[in-house]
PDB file of C-alpha atoms in Angstrom:
ATOM      1  CA  MET A 642       0.006   0.189  -0.168  1.00 47.00           C
ATOM      2  CA  SER A 643       1.571   3.207  -1.157  1.00 56.00           C
ATOM      3  CA  HIS A 644       0.456   5.343   1.615  1.00 75.00           C
ATOM      4  CA  PRO A 645      -1.584   4.150   4.592  1.00 90.00           C
ATOM      5  CA  ARG A 646      -5.261   4.749   4.988  1.00 96.00           C
ATOM      6  CA  PRO A 647      -6.410   7.185   7.464  1.00 98.00           C
ATOM      7  CA  PHE A 648      -7.376   5.824  10.931  1.00 98.00           C
ATOM      8  CA  ARG A 649     -11.211   5.254  11.374  1.00 98.00           C
ATOM      9  CA  PHE A 650     -12.519   4.015  14.897  1.00 98.00           C
ATOM     10  CA  GLY A 651     -15.848   2.431  15.981  1.00 98.00           C
ATOM     11  CA  VAL A 652     -17.413   1.327  19.189  1.00 98.00           C
ATOM     12  CA  GLN A 653     -19.267  -2.163  19.090  1.00 98.00           C
ATOM     13  CA  LEU A 654     -22.513  -1.742  21.438  1.00 98.00           C
ATOM     14  CA  ALA A 655     -24.740  -4.214  22.379  1.00 98.00           C
ATOM     15  CA  ASN A 656     -27.383  -3.252  25.052  1.00 97.00           C
ATOM     16  CA  ALA A 657     -28.993  -0.766  27.062  1.00 97.00           C
ATOM     17  CA  ALA A 658     -31.885  -0.556  29.644  1.00 97.00           C
ATOM     18  CA  SER A 659     -34.023   1.667  27.743  1.00 98.00           C
ATOM     19  CA  ALA A 660     -34.669   3.638  24.428  1.00 98.00           C
ATOM     20  CA  SER A 661     -33.036   7.133  25.838  1.00 98.00           C
ATOM     21  CA  GLU A 662     -29.925   5.035  27.393  1.00 98.00           C
ATOM     22  CA  TRP A 663     -29.467   3.583  23.934  1.00 98.00           C
ATOM     23  CA  ALA A 664     -29.953   6.750  22.226  1.00 98.00           C
ATOM     24  CA  ASP A 665     -27.549   8.468  24.495  1.00 98.00           C
ATOM     25  CA  LEU A 666     -24.793   5.756  23.888  1.00 98.00           C
ATOM     26  CA  ALA A 667     -25.146   6.184  20.367  1.00 98.00           C
ATOM     27  CA  ARG A 668     -24.847  10.274  20.714  1.00 98.00           C
ATOM     28  CA  ARG A 669     -21.974   9.796  23.285  1.00 98.00           C
ATOM     29  CA  ALA A 670     -19.976   7.675  20.539  1.00 98.00           C
ATOM     30  CA  GLU A 671     -20.664  10.431  18.117  1.00 98.00           C
ATOM     31  CA  ALA A 672     -19.692  13.136  20.602  1.00 98.00           C
ATOM     32  CA  LEU A 673     -16.357  11.461  21.194  1.00 98.00           C
ATOM     33  CA  GLY A 674     -15.410  11.332  17.602  1.00 98.00           C
ATOM     34  CA  TYR A 675     -16.206   7.741  16.838  1.00 98.00           C
ATOM     35  CA  ASP A 676     -16.683   7.231  13.160  1.00 98.00           C
ATOM     36  CA  SER A 677     -19.363   4.100  13.655  1.00 98.00           C
ATOM     37  CA  VAL A 678     -21.503   2.166  15.918  1.00 98.00           C
ATOM     38  CA  MET A 679     -21.296  -1.818  15.301  1.00 98.00           C
ATOM     39  CA  MET A 680     -23.285  -4.423  16.789  1.00 98.00           C
ATOM     40  CA  PRO A 681     -22.913  -8.200  17.085  1.00 97.00           C
ATOM     41  CA  ASP A 682     -25.877 -10.657  15.896  1.00 98.00           C
ATOM     42  CA  HIS A 683     -26.356 -13.284  18.674  1.00 97.00           C
ATOM     43  CA  PHE A 684     -29.326 -14.637  20.333  1.00 97.00           C
ATOM     44  CA  GLY A 685     -28.133 -14.018  23.959  1.00 95.00           C
ATOM     45  CA  GLU A 686     -28.060 -10.721  25.903  1.00 96.00           C
ATOM     46  CA  GLN A 687     -28.124  -7.981  23.178  1.00 98.00           C
ATOM     47  CA  LEU A 688     -30.618  -5.861  21.371  1.00 98.00           C
ATOM     48  CA  ALA A 689     -31.610  -7.161  17.783  1.00 98.00           C
ATOM     49  CA  PRO A 690     -29.232  -5.363  15.500  1.00 98.00           C
ATOM     50  CA  VAL A 691     -31.690  -3.998  12.900  1.00 98.00           C
ATOM     51  CA  PRO A 692     -34.139  -2.033  15.019  1.00 98.00           C
ATOM     52  CA  ALA A 693     -31.292  -0.992  17.274  1.00 98.00           C
ATOM     53  CA  LEU A 694     -29.101   0.400  14.475  1.00 98.00           C
ATOM     54  CA  MET A 695     -32.081   2.042  13.344  1.00 98.00           C
ATOM     55  CA  ALA A 696     -32.651   4.009  16.859  1.00 98.00           C
ATOM     56  CA  ALA A 697     -28.833   4.547  16.888  1.00 98.00           C
ATOM     57  CA  ALA A 698     -29.057   6.531  13.419  1.00 98.00           C
ATOM     58  CA  ASP A 699     -31.820   8.485  14.415  1.00 98.00           C
ATOM     59  CA  ALA A 700     -30.315   9.739  17.792  1.00 98.00           C
ATOM     60  CA  THR A 701     -27.125  10.640  15.712  1.00 98.00           C
ATOM     61  CA  THR A 702     -26.041  12.856  12.627  1.00 98.00           C
ATOM     62  CA  ASP A 703     -23.336  11.394  10.791  1.00 98.00           C
ATOM     63  CA  LEU A 704     -22.622   8.390  12.709  1.00 98.00           C
ATOM     64  CA  LYS A 705     -22.156   5.298  10.523  1.00 98.00           C
ATOM     65  CA  VAL A 706     -24.119   2.210  11.971  1.00 98.00           C
ATOM     66  CA  GLY A 707     -23.192  -1.564  11.206  1.00 98.00           C
ATOM     67  CA  THR A 708     -22.752  -4.783  12.179  1.00 98.00           C
ATOM     68  CA  LEU A 709     -19.842  -7.036  13.343  1.00 97.00           C
ATOM     69  CA  VAL A 710     -21.191  -9.346  11.958  1.00 96.00           C
ATOM     70  CA  PHE A 711     -24.715 -10.673  10.892  1.00 98.00           C
ATOM     71  CA  ALA A 712     -24.725 -14.181  10.924  1.00 97.00           C
ATOM     72  CA  ASN A 713     -25.776 -15.224   7.573  1.00 97.00           C
ATOM     73  CA  ASP A 714     -27.541 -18.644   8.716  1.00 97.00           C
ATOM     74  CA  TYR A 715     -30.098 -16.638  10.703  1.00 97.00           C
ATOM     75  CA  LYS A 716     -31.676 -14.898   7.975  1.00 97.00           C
ATOM     76  CA  HIS A 717     -32.413 -15.312   4.385  1.00 98.00           C
ATOM     77  CA  PRO A 718     -30.441 -13.244   1.920  1.00 98.00           C
ATOM     78  CA  VAL A 719     -33.633 -11.899   0.401  1.00 98.00           C
ATOM     79  CA  VAL A 720     -34.927 -10.889   3.969  1.00 98.00           C
ATOM     80  CA  LEU A 721     -31.580  -9.426   5.064  1.00 98.00           C
ATOM     81  CA  ALA A 722     -30.932  -7.521   1.859  1.00 98.00           C
ATOM     82  CA  LYS A 723     -34.404  -5.607   2.194  1.00 98.00           C
ATOM     83  CA  GLU A 724     -33.628  -4.999   5.785  1.00 98.00           C
ATOM     84  CA  VAL A 725     -30.320  -3.535   5.173  1.00 98.00           C
ATOM     85  CA  ALA A 726     -31.511  -1.531   2.246  1.00 98.00           C
ATOM     86  CA  THR A 727     -34.375  -0.109   4.524  1.00 98.00           C
ATOM     87  CA  LEU A 728     -32.021   0.818   7.025  1.00 98.00           C
ATOM     88  CA  ASP A 729     -29.467   2.511   4.569  1.00 98.00           C
ATOM     89  CA  VAL A 730     -32.585   4.557   3.275  1.00 98.00           C
ATOM     90  CA  LEU A 731     -33.946   5.545   6.652  1.00 98.00           C
ATOM     91  CA  SER A 732     -30.635   6.259   7.712  1.00 98.00           C
ATOM     92  CA  GLU A 733     -29.500   8.414   4.660  1.00 98.00           C
ATOM     93  CA  GLY A 734     -27.080   6.196   3.564  1.00 98.00           C
ATOM     94  CA  ARG A 735     -24.869   5.536   6.706  1.00 98.00           C
ATOM     95  CA  VAL A 736     -24.884   1.534   6.978  1.00 98.00           C
ATOM     96  CA  GLU A 737     -21.881  -0.712   6.786  1.00 98.00           C
ATOM     97  CA  PHE A 738     -23.060  -4.169   6.011  1.00 98.00           C
ATOM     98  CA  GLY A 739     -20.991  -6.586   7.986  1.00 98.00           C
ATOM     99  CA  ILE A 740     -21.863 -10.244   7.252  1.00 98.00           C
ATOM    100  CA  GLY A 741     -20.173 -13.745   8.356  1.00 96.00           C
ATOM    101  CA  ALA A 742     -20.944 -17.474   8.219  1.00 95.00           C
ATOM    102  CA  GLY A 743     -22.092 -17.841  11.893  1.00 95.00           C
ATOM    103  CA  TRP A 744     -20.028 -19.054  14.710  1.00 93.00           C
ATOM    104  CA  MET A 745     -21.486 -19.450  18.078  1.00 95.00           C
ATOM    105  CA  ASN A 746     -22.315 -22.699  19.281  1.00 95.00           C
ATOM    106  CA  THR A 747     -25.217 -21.530  21.760  1.00 96.00           C
ATOM    107  CA  ASP A 748     -27.029 -19.553  19.282  1.00 96.00           C
ATOM    108  CA  TYR A 749     -27.334 -22.621  17.219  1.00 97.00           C
ATOM    109  CA  GLU A 750     -28.064 -24.892  20.105  1.00 96.00           C
ATOM    110  CA  GLN A 751     -30.509 -22.758  21.812  1.00 97.00           C
ATOM    111  CA  SER A 752     -32.551 -22.096  18.259  1.00 97.00           C
ATOM    112  CA  GLY A 753     -32.439 -25.128  16.678  1.00 98.00           C
ATOM    113  CA  ILE A 754     -30.719 -23.693  13.440  1.00 97.00           C
ATOM    114  CA  THR A 755     -28.666 -26.336  11.675  1.00 96.00           C
ATOM    115  CA  HIS A 756     -25.026 -25.823  12.724  1.00 96.00           C
ATOM    116  CA  ASP A 757     -23.159 -27.057   9.445  1.00 96.00           C
ATOM    117  CA  ARG A 758     -19.687 -27.696   9.255  1.00 95.00           C
ATOM    118  CA  ALA A 759     -17.248 -24.431   8.437  1.00 94.00           C
ATOM    119  CA  GLY A 760     -16.969 -25.240   4.768  1.00 95.00           C
ATOM    120  CA  VAL A 761     -20.585 -25.625   4.038  1.00 97.00           C
ATOM    121  CA  ARG A 762     -21.491 -22.079   6.186  1.00 97.00           C
ATOM    122  CA  ILE A 763     -18.875 -20.431   3.957  1.00 97.00           C
ATOM    123  CA  ASP A 764     -20.217 -21.918   0.807  1.00 98.00           C
ATOM    124  CA  ARG A 765     -23.867 -20.720   2.013  1.00 98.00           C
ATOM    125  CA  LEU A 766     -22.347 -16.993   2.703  1.00 98.00           C
ATOM    126  CA  ALA A 767     -20.833 -16.760  -0.707  1.00 98.00           C
ATOM    127  CA  GLU A 768     -24.044 -17.459  -2.350  1.00 98.00           C
ATOM    128  CA  SER A 769     -26.113 -15.214  -0.097  1.00 98.00           C
ATOM    129  CA  LEU A 770     -23.336 -12.603  -1.065  1.00 98.00           C
ATOM    130  CA  GLU A 771     -24.094 -12.836  -4.598  1.00 97.00           C
ATOM    131  CA  VAL A 772     -28.103 -12.696  -3.914  1.00 98.00           C
ATOM    132  CA  CYS A 773     -27.331  -9.730  -1.794  1.00 98.00           C
ATOM    133  CA  LYS A 774     -25.198  -7.866  -4.153  1.00 97.00           C
ATOM    134  CA  ALA A 775     -27.517  -8.460  -7.191  1.00 96.00           C
ATOM    135  CA  ILE A 776     -30.594  -7.307  -5.124  1.00 97.00           C
ATOM    136  CA  PHE A 777     -28.868  -4.025  -4.028  1.00 97.00           C
ATOM    137  CA  ALA A 778     -27.966  -3.368  -7.664  1.00 95.00           C
ATOM    138  CA  GLY A 779     -31.806  -3.243  -8.421  1.00 90.00           C
ATOM    139  CA  ASP A 780     -31.573  -6.004 -10.814  1.00 82.00           C
ATOM    140  CA  THR A 781     -34.174  -8.450 -11.045  1.00 94.00           C
ATOM    141  CA  VAL A 782     -32.994 -11.722  -9.345  1.00 97.00           C
ATOM    142  CA  ASP A 783     -32.690 -15.080 -10.735  1.00 98.00           C
ATOM    143  CA  PHE A 784     -30.618 -17.370  -8.729  1.00 98.00           C
ATOM    144  CA  THR A 785     -30.177 -21.043  -8.547  1.00 98.00           C
ATOM    145  CA  GLY A 786     -27.459 -22.302  -6.047  1.00 98.00           C
ATOM    146  CA  GLU A 787     -26.963 -25.223  -3.720  1.00 98.00           C
ATOM    147  CA  HIS A 788     -28.469 -23.279  -0.747  1.00 98.00           C
ATOM    148  CA  TYR A 789     -30.645 -20.653  -2.144  1.00 98.00           C
ATOM    149  CA  ASP A 790     -33.063 -20.312  -5.091  1.00 98.00           C
ATOM    150  CA  VAL A 791     -34.384 -16.902  -5.929  1.00 98.00           C
ATOM    151  CA  THR A 792     -36.898 -16.345  -8.927  1.00 98.00           C
ATOM    152  CA  GLY A 793     -37.845 -12.961 -10.389  1.00 98.00           C
ATOM    153  CA  TYR A 794     -37.200 -11.045  -7.357  1.00 98.00           C
ATOM    154  CA  GLN A 795     -37.121  -7.408  -7.770  1.00 95.00           C
ATOM    155  CA  GLY A 796     -35.360  -5.705  -4.717  1.00 94.00           C
ATOM    156  CA  TYR A 797     -36.979  -2.858  -3.021  1.00 95.00           C
ATOM    157  CA  PRO A 798     -36.207  -0.486  -1.652  1.00 96.00           C
ATOM    158  CA  LYS A 799     -32.668   0.131  -3.313  1.00 96.00           C
ATOM    159  CA  PRO A 800     -30.207   1.462  -0.791  1.00 98.00           C
ATOM    160  CA  VAL A 801     -29.015   5.040  -0.788  1.00 98.00           C
ATOM    161  CA  GLN A 802     -25.256   3.962  -1.091  1.00 98.00           C
ATOM    162  CA  THR A 803     -24.334   2.660  -4.690  1.00 96.00           C
ATOM    163  CA  PRO A 804     -23.612  -0.080  -5.734  1.00 96.00           C
ATOM    164  CA  HIS A 805     -24.473  -1.086  -2.126  1.00 98.00           C
ATOM    165  CA  PRO A 806     -23.557  -0.168   1.551  1.00 98.00           C
ATOM    166  CA  PRO A 807     -19.948  -1.054   2.168  1.00 98.00           C
ATOM    167  CA  ILE A 808     -19.438  -5.010   2.755  1.00 98.00           C
ATOM    168  CA  LEU A 809     -17.660  -6.110   5.793  1.00 98.00           C
ATOM    169  CA  ILE A 810     -16.670  -9.429   6.250  1.00 98.00           C
ATOM    170  CA  GLY A 811     -14.415 -10.620   8.749  1.00 91.00           C
ATOM    171  CA  GLY A 812     -12.366 -14.146   9.900  1.00 92.00           C
ATOM    172  CA  GLY A 813      -9.725 -15.862  10.914  1.00 95.00           C
ATOM    173  CA  GLY A 814      -9.347 -18.826   8.557  1.00 95.00           C
ATOM    174  CA  LYS A 815      -7.821 -18.857   4.974  1.00 97.00           C
ATOM    175  CA  ARG A 816     -10.894 -20.007   3.121  1.00 97.00           C
ATOM    176  CA  ILE A 817     -13.165 -16.921   4.829  1.00 97.00           C
ATOM    177  CA  LEU A 818     -10.307 -14.473   4.272  1.00 98.00           C
ATOM    178  CA  THR A 819     -10.106 -15.294   0.866  1.00 98.00           C
ATOM    179  CA  LEU A 820     -13.583 -14.637   0.311  1.00 98.00           C
ATOM    180  CA  ALA A 821     -13.585 -11.377   2.039  1.00 98.00           C
ATOM    181  CA  ALA A 822     -10.556 -10.310   0.077  1.00 98.00           C
ATOM    182  CA  GLN A 823     -12.226 -10.916  -3.053  1.00 97.00           C
ATOM    183  CA  HIS A 824     -15.637  -9.253  -2.448  1.00 97.00           C
ATOM    184  CA  ALA A 825     -15.744  -6.857   0.566  1.00 98.00           C
ATOM    185  CA  ASP A 826     -15.187  -3.532   0.840  1.00 98.00           C
ATOM    186  CA  ILE A 827     -13.739  -3.916   4.509  1.00 98.00           C
ATOM    187  CA  VAL A 828     -11.883  -6.983   5.592  1.00 98.00           C
ATOM    188  CA  GLY A 829     -12.068  -7.691   9.313  1.00 98.00           C
ATOM    189  CA  ILE A 830      -8.845  -9.601  10.678  1.00 97.00           C
ATOM    190  CA  ASN A 831     -10.102 -11.661  13.362  1.00 95.00           C
ATOM    191  CA  PRO A 832      -9.064 -14.842  15.595  1.00 94.00           C
ATOM    192  CA  LYS A 833     -10.151 -18.267  14.189  1.00 93.00           C
ATOM    193  CA  ILE A 834     -12.931 -19.451  16.492  1.00 90.00           C
ATOM    194  CA  ALA A 835     -12.510 -23.333  15.713  1.00 86.00           C
ATOM    195  CA  SER A 836     -14.507 -24.625  18.968  1.00 89.00           C
ATOM    196  CA  GLY A 837     -17.569 -22.424  18.266  1.00 89.00           C
ATOM    197  CA  ARG A 838     -16.890 -20.153  21.491  1.00 89.00           C
ATOM    198  CA  VAL A 839     -14.237 -17.844  22.642  1.00 90.00           C
ATOM    199  CA  ASP A 840     -11.409 -19.701  24.226  1.00 91.00           C
ATOM    200  CA  THR A 841      -7.599 -19.637  24.733  1.00 92.00           C
ATOM    201  CA  PRO A 842      -6.770 -21.038  21.137  1.00 92.00           C
ATOM    202  CA  THR A 843      -9.232 -18.158  20.058  1.00 92.00           C
ATOM    203  CA  ALA A 844      -7.150 -15.585  21.749  1.00 92.00           C
ATOM    204  CA  GLN A 845      -3.921 -17.052  20.716  1.00 94.00           C
ATOM    205  CA  ASN A 846      -4.728 -17.258  16.960  1.00 94.00           C
ATOM    206  CA  GLY A 847      -5.339 -13.480  17.350  1.00 95.00           C
ATOM    207  CA  ALA A 848      -1.303 -13.106  18.141  1.00 95.00           C
ATOM    208  CA  ALA A 849       1.079 -11.022  15.792  1.00 96.00           C
ATOM    209  CA  ASP A 850       2.697 -13.682  13.861  1.00 96.00           C
ATOM    210  CA  ARG A 851      -0.696 -15.287  13.054  1.00 97.00           C
ATOM    211  CA  THR A 852      -1.740 -11.885  11.907  1.00 98.00           C
ATOM    212  CA  ASP A 853       0.918 -11.466   9.548  1.00 98.00           C
ATOM    213  CA  GLU A 854      -0.202 -14.837   7.900  1.00 98.00           C
ATOM    214  CA  LYS A 855      -3.958 -13.502   7.485  1.00 98.00           C
ATOM    215  CA  ILE A 856      -2.685 -10.266   5.901  1.00 98.00           C
ATOM    216  CA  ALA A 857      -0.590 -12.378   3.509  1.00 98.00           C
ATOM    217  CA  TRP A 858      -3.708 -14.593   2.562  1.00 98.00           C
ATOM    218  CA  VAL A 859      -5.554 -11.199   2.074  1.00 98.00           C
ATOM    219  CA  ARG A 860      -3.193  -9.714  -0.044  1.00 98.00           C
ATOM    220  CA  GLU A 861      -2.673 -12.779  -2.194  1.00 98.00           C
ATOM    221  CA  ALA A 862      -6.350 -13.117  -2.786  1.00 98.00           C
ATOM    222  CA  ALA A 863      -7.228  -9.296  -3.339  1.00 98.00           C
ATOM    223  CA  GLY A 864      -4.407  -9.102  -6.258  1.00 97.00           C
ATOM    224  CA  ASP A 865      -5.677  -5.541  -7.619  1.00 96.00           C
ATOM    225  CA  ARG A 866      -8.160  -4.879  -5.208  1.00 96.00           C
ATOM    226  CA  TYR A 867      -5.665  -4.531  -2.354  1.00 97.00           C
ATOM    227  CA  ASP A 868      -5.416  -1.183  -2.183  1.00 96.00           C
ATOM    228  CA  ASP A 869      -9.116  -0.597  -2.339  1.00 97.00           C
ATOM    229  CA  ILE A 870      -9.869  -2.685   0.820  1.00 98.00           C
ATOM    230  CA  GLU A 871     -10.156  -1.027   4.479  1.00 98.00           C
ATOM    231  CA  LEU A 872      -8.751  -3.642   6.905  1.00 98.00           C
ATOM    232  CA  ASN A 873     -10.670  -3.849  10.258  1.00 98.00           C
ATOM    233  CA  MET A 874     -10.116  -5.470  13.622  1.00 98.00           C
ATOM    234  CA  LEU A 875     -12.372  -5.561  16.839  1.00 97.00           C
ATOM    235  CA  VAL A 876     -10.054  -4.870  19.767  1.00 97.00           C
ATOM    236  CA  PHE A 877     -10.420  -7.089  22.887  1.00 93.00           C
ATOM    237  CA  ALA A 878      -9.136  -5.002  25.601  1.00 94.00           C
ATOM    238  CA  VAL A 879      -7.871  -1.440  26.026  1.00 97.00           C
ATOM    239  CA  VAL A 880      -5.893  -0.819  29.267  1.00 97.00           C
ATOM    240  CA  VAL A 881      -4.669   2.826  29.420  1.00 97.00           C
ATOM    241  CA  THR A 882      -1.663   2.563  32.023  1.00 97.00           C
ATOM    242  CA  ASP A 883       1.441   3.906  33.132  1.00 97.00           C
ATOM    243  CA  ASP A 884       2.616   0.044  33.763  1.00 96.00           C
ATOM    244  CA  ALA A 885       2.113  -1.520  30.572  1.00 96.00           C
ATOM    245  CA  GLN A 886       4.679  -4.557  31.610  1.00 96.00           C
ATOM    246  CA  GLY A 887       2.803  -5.486  34.735  1.00 96.00           C
ATOM    247  CA  THR A 888      -0.563  -5.549  32.853  1.00 96.00           C
ATOM    248  CA  MET A 889       1.049  -7.499  30.038  1.00 95.00           C
ATOM    249  CA  GLU A 890       2.119 -10.340  32.578  1.00 96.00           C
ATOM    250  CA  MET A 891      -1.191 -10.186  34.290  1.00 94.00           C
ATOM    251  CA  LEU A 892      -2.991 -10.719  30.642  1.00 92.00           C
ATOM    252  CA  ALA A 893      -0.811 -13.088  29.490  1.00 94.00           C
ATOM    253  CA  PRO A 894      -2.164 -16.296  31.127  1.00 93.00           C
ATOM    254  CA  MET A 895      -5.637 -15.469  29.856  1.00 89.00           C
ATOM    255  CA  PHE A 896      -4.499 -14.687  26.316  1.00 90.00           C
ATOM    256  CA  GLY A 897      -2.310 -18.228  26.694  1.00 92.00           C
ATOM    257  CA  LEU A 898       0.549 -16.251  25.618  1.00 93.00           C
ATOM    258  CA  ASP A 899       3.833 -14.898  26.746  1.00 93.00           C
ATOM    259  CA  PRO A 900       3.941 -11.387  28.096  1.00 92.00           C
ATOM    260  CA  ALA A 901       6.228 -10.443  25.123  1.00 92.00           C
ATOM    261  CA  GLU A 902       3.729 -11.710  22.745  1.00 93.00           C
ATOM    262  CA  VAL A 903       0.894  -9.557  24.540  1.00 93.00           C
ATOM    263  CA  ALA A 904       3.207  -6.550  23.820  1.00 93.00           C
ATOM    264  CA  ASP A 905       2.230  -6.728  19.939  1.00 93.00           C
ATOM    265  CA  TYR A 906      -1.022  -8.421  20.393  1.00 96.00           C
ATOM    266  CA  PRO A 907      -2.985  -6.432  17.732  1.00 96.00           C
ATOM    267  CA  LEU A 908      -6.364  -7.056  19.508  1.00 96.00           C
ATOM    268  CA  ALA A 909      -4.837  -5.414  22.709  1.00 96.00           C
ATOM    269  CA  TRP A 910      -4.111  -1.772  23.436  1.00 98.00           C
ATOM    270  CA  ILE A 911      -1.823  -1.793  26.553  1.00 97.00           C
ATOM    271  CA  GLY A 912       0.176   1.330  27.772  1.00 97.00           C
ATOM    272  CA  THR A 913       0.134   5.165  28.187  1.00 98.00           C
ATOM    273  CA  GLU A 914      -1.837   7.055  25.811  1.00 98.00           C
ATOM    274  CA  ASP A 915       1.429   8.052  23.908  1.00 98.00           C
ATOM    275  CA  GLU A 916       2.598   4.413  23.961  1.00 97.00           C
ATOM    276  CA  ILE A 917      -0.756   3.227  22.501  1.00 98.00           C
ATOM    277  CA  VAL A 918      -0.874   5.961  19.871  1.00 98.00           C
ATOM    278  CA  GLU A 919       2.878   4.909  19.015  1.00 98.00           C
ATOM    279  CA  SER A 920       1.939   1.163  18.791  1.00 97.00           C
ATOM    280  CA  LEU A 921      -1.407   1.627  16.421  1.00 98.00           C
ATOM    281  CA  GLN A 922       0.771   3.579  14.063  1.00 98.00           C
ATOM    282  CA  ALA A 923       3.299   0.884  13.937  1.00 97.00           C
ATOM    283  CA  ARG A 924       0.811  -1.882  13.566  1.00 97.00           C
ATOM    284  CA  ARG A 925      -0.829   0.074  10.769  1.00 98.00           C
ATOM    285  CA  GLU A 926       2.627   0.147   9.203  1.00 97.00           C
ATOM    286  CA  ARG A 927       2.962  -3.624   9.496  1.00 97.00           C
ATOM    287  CA  TRP A 928      -0.620  -4.768   8.720  1.00 98.00           C
ATOM    288  CA  ASP A 929      -2.253  -1.819   7.087  1.00 98.00           C
ATOM    289  CA  VAL A 930      -5.255  -2.023   9.532  1.00 98.00           C
ATOM    290  CA  SER A 931      -6.597   1.179  10.176  1.00 98.00           C
ATOM    291  CA  TYR A 932     -10.382   0.617  11.112  1.00 98.00           C
ATOM    292  CA  LEU A 933     -10.503  -0.062  14.856  1.00 98.00           C
ATOM    293  CA  VAL A 934     -13.466  -0.975  16.699  1.00 98.00           C
ATOM    294  CA  VAL A 935     -13.246  -1.214  20.498  1.00 98.00           C
ATOM    295  CA  GLN A 936     -15.789  -2.418  22.826  1.00 97.00           C
ATOM    296  CA  GLN A 937     -18.552  -0.771  24.870  1.00 97.00           C
ATOM    297  CA  ASP A 938     -16.829  -0.851  28.174  1.00 97.00           C
ATOM    298  CA  ALA A 939     -13.789   0.686  26.372  1.00 98.00           C
ATOM    299  CA  MET A 940     -15.430   3.375  24.695  1.00 98.00           C
ATOM    300  CA  GLU A 941     -14.452   6.256  27.108  1.00 98.00           C
ATOM    301  CA  ALA A 942     -10.994   4.864  28.026  1.00 98.00           C
ATOM    302  CA  ALA A 943     -10.124   4.998  24.373  1.00 98.00           C
ATOM    303  CA  ALA A 944     -11.683   8.269  23.546  1.00 98.00           C
ATOM    304  CA  PRO A 945      -8.373  10.437  23.901  1.00 98.00           C
ATOM    305  CA  ILE A 946      -6.759   7.829  21.688  1.00 98.00           C
ATOM    306  CA  VAL A 947      -9.346   8.197  18.830  1.00 98.00           C
ATOM    307  CA  ALA A 948      -9.154  12.164  19.181  1.00 98.00           C
ATOM    308  CA  ARG A 949      -5.375  11.856  18.520  1.00 98.00           C
ATOM    309  CA  LEU A 950      -5.529   9.321  15.842  1.00 98.00           C
ATOM    310  CA  ARG A 951      -8.815   9.762  13.738  1.00 98.00           C
ATOM    311  CA  GLY A 952      -8.345  10.979  10.352  1.00 97.00           C
ATOM    312  CA  THR A 953      -4.724  10.689  10.348  1.00 97.00           C
TER     313      THR A 953
END
């Protein structure tokens, strides 16, 4: 990449006790300089993404609203494309459309939705993506695949953003990152969650050397598209502290890593404000990752860093 992309920052929100509390959270994110509010898509303790993102968009002016990420298995692409396009129209073009293959065991167990092996889920996601893109383009969609059959469907409404809202696909395995590199506008570099739950191997898979490997996969699969792709990460932990070393030693066993590996662990920000700012610039140099999303509990702590780096 000839010159680094400017930093953008999002915050992942999941829950609030009331409409006013949710609107306040979204307004606070915008006031602190975050570019986007993102939401996960699970059946546990969180608001449903589509109505909640609409409420967040209504409460704010410029804030982007998006998903990290819709689980493709939970909604048919015709239904999902209609909801996303409607959200884009009603938010006046502020949607980021994050979609993935689905991964969380408990979602599948509790809902009774069939939890196919990863290869099948990724095949289905690839088909869904093709259907959604055709619908967003305003074509009459006739699609026959292994997983979906769509006949003479005319998508309505058309999204405001053309040809479609930015598509974000994240993952940690070669197959999903290859799909993302070929089709997404934003590629999320994530740990691979092989077991269907976040555990020590998941955390270890987020380490720096594994991230080098994932960026190489994306670069290879994207080819000429690479410079047009924005790379994204969802950050596990933000600890602003004068004692970075002590914090790393404390966190290392949780991540299943040595303290030295925690120092350049891409999904954790640890240190003074200055140290974190410096490390994020160095990481962007190494990995081209410029779009960083922090968790709800880190929104305030990360805000001074966001203020210093956003747009630079």
